[in-house]
XYZ file of C-alpha atoms in Angstrom:
368
model
C 12.242 -20.365 29.149
C 11.949 -16.529 28.748
C 10.068 -15.361 25.804
C 10.947 -11.899 24.200
C 8.771 -8.969 24.806
C 7.823 -7.861 21.255
C 5.861 -4.724 20.300
C 4.712 -3.863 16.771
C 3.967 -0.246 15.997
C 1.198 -0.196 13.333
C -1.731 -2.440 12.463
C -1.134 -2.337 8.773
C -0.754 -5.544 6.601
C 2.848 -6.130 7.374
C 2.515 -5.584 11.171
C -0.578 -7.874 11.331
C 1.096 -10.589 9.256
C 4.025 -10.395 11.616
C 1.793 -10.643 14.716
C -0.060 -13.596 13.201
C 3.113 -15.767 12.472
C 4.569 -14.826 15.998
C 1.324 -16.169 17.561
C 1.479 -19.237 15.419
C 4.795 -20.037 16.923
C 3.610 -19.294 20.516
C 5.190 -15.947 21.004
C 3.702 -13.080 22.761
C 3.233 -9.816 20.826
C 1.344 -6.588 21.185
C 0.350 -4.401 18.192
C -0.114 -0.557 18.976
C -2.301 1.319 16.511
C -3.007 5.014 16.532
C -6.433 4.760 14.882
C -9.310 4.234 17.370
C -10.790 1.076 15.666
C -10.338 -1.140 12.760
C -13.047 0.543 10.777
C -11.940 4.208 11.590
C -11.217 5.097 7.933
C -11.489 3.401 4.551
C -8.716 1.032 3.796
C -8.048 1.902 0.194
C -8.614 0.113 -3.034
C -7.542 -3.271 -4.438
C -4.155 -5.245 -4.243
C -2.653 -7.843 -6.477
C -1.173 -10.619 -4.362
C 1.920 -11.985 -6.173
C 2.581 -15.596 -6.144
C 6.260 -15.209 -5.296
C 5.748 -12.684 -2.355
C 2.391 -11.842 -1.012
C 0.869 -15.313 -1.537
C 3.992 -17.053 -0.065
C 3.534 -14.861 3.103
C -0.211 -15.598 3.418
C 0.620 -19.342 3.190
C 3.321 -18.862 5.968
C 0.560 -17.225 8.064
C -1.808 -20.115 7.304
C -4.418 -17.824 5.683
C -4.241 -18.948 2.042
C -7.735 -20.578 2.148
C -9.222 -17.349 3.527
C -7.344 -15.336 0.940
C -8.594 -17.686 -1.947
C -12.182 -17.294 -0.848
C -12.130 -13.587 -1.481
C -9.491 -13.275 -4.147
C -10.570 -12.139 -7.768
C -8.387 -13.773 -10.563
C -10.475 -11.886 -13.077
C -9.197 -8.728 -11.536
C -5.787 -9.373 -13.320
C -7.186 -8.051 -16.542
C -5.286 -4.977 -17.688
C -6.649 -2.580 -20.262
C -4.690 0.159 -22.003
C -6.746 2.803 -23.826
C -5.626 5.383 -26.161
C -6.237 8.791 -24.595
C -7.356 10.384 -27.868
C -9.675 7.760 -29.179
C -10.629 5.756 -26.068
C -10.007 2.546 -28.056
C -8.138 -0.379 -26.474
C -4.372 -0.673 -27.430
C -3.941 -3.390 -24.852
C -6.321 -5.866 -23.333
C -4.729 -8.631 -21.252
C -7.286 -11.165 -19.852
C -6.055 -13.799 -17.665
C -6.339 -17.288 -18.840
C -8.438 -19.870 -16.859
C -6.535 -20.903 -13.692
C -4.107 -18.022 -13.795
C -3.709 -16.956 -10.302
C -0.224 -15.336 -10.329
C -1.511 -12.014 -8.949
C -5.206 -12.113 -8.139
C -6.763 -9.030 -6.722
C -8.220 -8.625 -3.303
C -9.661 -5.530 -1.576
C -7.149 -4.218 0.951
C -9.989 -3.855 3.625
C -10.788 -7.594 3.160
C -7.178 -8.675 3.370
C -6.680 -6.682 6.558
C -9.949 -8.112 7.982
C -8.536 -11.621 7.363
C -5.359 -10.830 9.236
C -7.238 -9.178 12.083
C -9.650 -12.020 12.583
C -6.728 -14.502 12.672
C -5.221 -12.824 15.892
C -5.752 -13.530 19.566
C -8.347 -11.126 21.023
C -6.716 -8.036 22.525
C -3.623 -8.385 20.389
C -4.278 -4.959 18.719
C -4.424 -1.923 21.206
C -6.442 0.620 19.357
C -6.169 4.362 19.985
C -2.499 3.959 21.137
C -0.457 6.449 19.099
C 3.334 6.287 19.641
C 4.834 9.670 20.438
C 8.466 8.577 20.984
C 10.818 5.660 20.524
C 14.141 5.373 22.331
C 16.708 2.611 22.588
C 17.566 1.320 26.031
C 20.829 -0.688 25.374
C 19.314 -4.249 25.111
C 15.868 -3.086 23.822
C 13.655 -0.144 23.141
C 11.117 1.999 24.912
C 7.816 3.156 23.497
C 6.293 6.394 24.844
C 2.651 6.921 24.042
C 0.791 10.042 23.452
C -0.674 9.893 26.975
C 2.962 9.935 28.431
C 2.835 6.316 29.508
C 6.074 4.403 28.616
C 6.620 0.529 28.191
C 9.939 -1.300 27.526
C 10.254 -4.049 24.932
C 13.060 -6.456 23.746
C 12.154 -5.498 20.270
C 10.031 -2.761 18.749
C 9.024 -3.411 15.059
C 8.342 -0.233 13.029
C 5.404 -1.137 10.825
C 4.003 2.378 11.229
C 4.092 3.443 7.448
C 5.466 6.357 5.531
C 5.958 8.736 8.338
C 7.173 6.073 10.788
C 7.959 7.198 14.348
C 10.189 4.031 14.733
C 12.246 4.891 11.630
C 12.863 8.261 13.089
C 14.618 6.622 15.951
C 16.594 4.087 13.814
C 17.685 6.184 10.792
C 16.122 9.652 10.995
C 15.458 9.406 7.281
C 12.201 11.147 6.052
C 10.451 10.543 2.687
C 10.780 13.087 0.027
C 8.404 14.225 -2.764
C 8.766 12.202 -5.735
C 7.564 14.855 -8.360
C 4.404 12.829 -9.106
C 1.003 13.455 -7.497
C -2.145 11.349 -7.411
C -5.644 12.684 -7.167
C -7.980 9.891 -6.130
C -11.781 9.641 -6.613
C -14.318 6.924 -7.162
C -17.431 5.616 -8.896
C -20.015 3.888 -6.785
C -22.212 0.963 -8.082
C -20.532 1.425 -11.231
C -22.356 -1.193 -13.501
C -25.671 0.410 -12.745
C -24.645 4.167 -12.230
C -21.852 4.430 -14.607
C -22.248 1.638 -17.177
C -20.090 3.236 -19.884
C -17.212 3.772 -17.505
C -17.433 0.211 -16.043
C -17.315 -1.168 -19.743
C -14.166 0.761 -20.266
C -12.665 -0.301 -16.993
C -13.239 -3.986 -17.537
C -12.930 -6.461 -14.695
C -9.435 -5.152 -13.454
C -7.455 -2.060 -14.156
C -7.728 0.488 -16.977
C -5.000 2.863 -17.750
C -4.584 5.556 -20.250
C -1.732 8.156 -20.453
C 0.010 10.642 -22.502
C 2.185 13.722 -22.025
C 3.104 13.018 -18.444
C -0.446 12.407 -17.381
C -2.408 9.271 -16.793
C -5.813 8.169 -15.527
C -6.013 4.811 -13.969
C -9.247 2.935 -12.766
C -9.441 -0.201 -10.675
C -12.415 -2.422 -9.812
C -12.982 -3.490 -6.253
C -15.184 -6.364 -5.152
C -18.098 -4.074 -4.110
C -18.937 -2.670 -7.623
C -16.957 0.446 -6.773
C -14.276 1.639 -9.145
C -11.407 3.565 -7.470
C -9.731 6.037 -9.922
C -6.599 8.143 -9.805
C -5.469 11.126 -11.926
C -1.521 10.843 -12.060
C 0.715 13.544 -13.242
C 4.024 15.265 -12.677
C 3.713 18.455 -10.685
C 5.483 20.642 -8.305
C 5.063 20.020 -4.677
C 2.841 23.178 -4.256
C 0.766 22.551 -7.483
C -2.373 22.631 -5.439
C -1.791 25.786 -3.532
C -5.027 27.765 -3.852
C -7.172 24.652 -4.891
C -9.587 23.782 -2.226
C -10.237 19.969 -2.062
C -13.261 20.608 -0.113
C -14.856 22.097 -3.110
C -15.198 19.082 -5.669
C -16.347 21.279 -8.477
C -13.252 23.405 -8.440
C -11.009 20.284 -8.393
C -13.113 18.714 -11.281
C -12.602 21.997 -13.305
C -8.950 21.984 -12.671
C -8.450 18.315 -13.683
C -10.659 18.782 -16.866
C -8.439 21.729 -17.851
C -5.295 19.785 -17.147
C -6.649 16.749 -19.342
C -8.111 18.954 -22.006
C -7.918 17.166 -25.439
C -8.454 13.710 -24.161
C -11.478 11.654 -25.557
C -14.776 12.671 -23.979
C -15.504 9.023 -22.996
C -12.283 9.209 -20.888
C -12.895 12.683 -19.466
C -16.180 11.255 -18.048
C -14.043 9.598 -15.384
C -13.282 13.082 -14.124
C -16.988 14.530 -14.621
C -18.830 11.705 -12.876
C -17.224 10.752 -9.580
C -19.309 10.045 -6.585
C -18.113 12.008 -3.755
C -15.051 14.269 -3.757
C -11.337 14.238 -4.694
C -8.383 13.332 -2.441
C -4.911 14.796 -2.916
C -2.207 12.153 -2.526
C 1.137 13.506 -3.277
C 3.581 10.533 -3.800
C 6.373 10.388 -1.410
C 9.275 7.892 -1.338
C 12.310 7.040 0.692
C 15.812 7.525 -0.692
C 17.347 4.483 -2.377
C 19.089 2.842 -0.911
C 17.561 3.143 2.494
C 19.613 0.857 4.865
C 20.908 0.898 8.390
C 23.287 -1.001 10.860
C 21.408 -3.653 13.063
C 20.395 -1.814 16.231
C 19.453 -3.839 19.224
C 15.717 -3.408 20.151
C 14.613 -1.875 16.823
C 13.774 -2.800 13.172
C 11.489 -1.856 10.380
C 9.139 -3.458 7.833
C 6.972 -2.391 4.939
C 6.584 1.217 4.092
C 8.577 2.155 7.210
C 11.607 0.460 5.830
C 11.127 0.915 2.029
C 8.542 3.410 1.044
C 8.284 3.235 -2.844
C 5.970 4.133 -5.617
C 2.626 2.267 -5.596
C 3.177 -0.100 -8.376
C 1.841 -3.319 -6.994
C 4.628 -4.442 -4.975
C 4.406 -2.643 -1.635
C 1.767 -4.669 0.181
C 3.405 -7.750 -1.057
C 6.714 -6.859 0.358
C 5.271 -5.763 3.564
C 3.445 -9.129 4.115
C 6.691 -11.026 3.293
C 8.709 -8.760 5.488
C 6.354 -9.432 8.401
C 6.317 -13.174 8.055
C 10.116 -13.530 7.538
C 10.819 -11.396 10.660
C 8.314 -13.407 12.669
C 9.764 -16.737 11.401
C 13.370 -15.557 12.282
C 12.270 -14.501 15.863
C 10.707 -17.883 16.299
C 13.667 -19.843 15.114
C 16.865 -17.831 15.893
C 18.845 -18.237 19.060
C 18.300 -14.618 20.173
C 16.235 -11.545 19.067
C 19.328 -9.621 17.827
C 20.435 -12.678 15.710
C 16.840 -12.938 14.351
C 16.738 -9.328 13.413
C 20.140 -9.489 11.762
C 19.222 -12.454 9.724
C 15.868 -10.718 8.583
C 17.462 -7.502 7.712
C 20.266 -9.292 5.650
C 17.511 -10.584 3.461
C 14.941 -7.878 3.520
C 17.350 -4.783 2.899
C 18.925 -5.978 -0.377
C 15.567 -7.149 -1.695
C 13.798 -3.787 -0.880
C 16.675 -1.810 -2.474
C 16.572 -3.670 -5.736
C 12.801 -3.473 -5.795
C 12.816 0.210 -5.060
C 15.319 0.836 -7.946
C 12.862 -1.000 -10.255
C 9.878 1.032 -8.992
C 11.613 4.339 -9.542
C 11.994 3.344 -13.070
C 8.443 1.941 -13.214
C 7.055 5.310 -11.967
C 8.469 6.985 -15.093
C 7.069 4.179 -17.282
C 3.613 4.783 -15.619
C 3.729 8.347 -17.141
C 5.581 7.514 -20.367
C 3.577 7.668 -23.645
C 4.011 3.969 -24.200
C 0.672 2.307 -23.292
C 2.426 -1.155 -23.391
C 4.852 -0.139 -20.582
C 2.055 -0.554 -17.882
C 3.324 -1.580 -14.536
C 1.841 -4.805 -13.241
């Protein structure tokens, strides 16, 4: 029996989940990642794993026990604060035994997936420079000029996917919303008032097309975001290497909010990171093409409203299961895309609406 040669571009959650399930079925797979090592950069904040998507995927990958050991059901708490009084308008505390969407740090979840793979599965420091189809498969050309052919190349390489460029040529566009990220270290000791306002999960306050969001992680860190409508060039002339300048700008932009909430902007440890929000058009779809397919953000980049990581995991495990059970690679990809594309299109439509809810004045329209 001849096993297919499978390559995954990108060692994010979806790509690693796909590799894990392929290996569970005895299939050979190589993951190519442009970053030099697993710890080359921080992996972001906290994720809520939904019972009907992300948790299904983790069970398929045989990693539910490892997930439960690190998951934080208390992180499901959602607090909505009035921006003018800092008083709670909404405070949803999970009931005992509620584990519909427990939180887990993205870095911890990625670590679980990496630890589950055979040694050498991920080839670090291997950026993909070009992807071309070869008729029956696809060719990866790396930044050093070396090329390799595969029966299937899976684009799990995120928002600016090289594999997507070869398959559809579609690039993300600016959504009109920007995020500025910052954080509070050792929050209970160093920032006790803000820790209390945040609670055990997520705090949100918003009005007038602006929001502040704060999320607990497992390490005592609180990751925060200033979110607002802005033109794509709104930060021209603002040097993000100078935290005091960014802080002054944000305090002016949020002028009139309660001082207790403005403390989120005054007290960050470290600097600020500009994260303009880009999305793929809806629908983003394609005709099944021999040798190529996409998953996660490469397939359906949408606003970060708690579904992206869940869908990436589900994409990865469903694709791997199809590859392990279908008569051919092409039939597997066709079956996978027949389920993934309609699901992602409907979810992307809901997220587009949810993004505007995020910046509405209704504190009760808080995206889960």
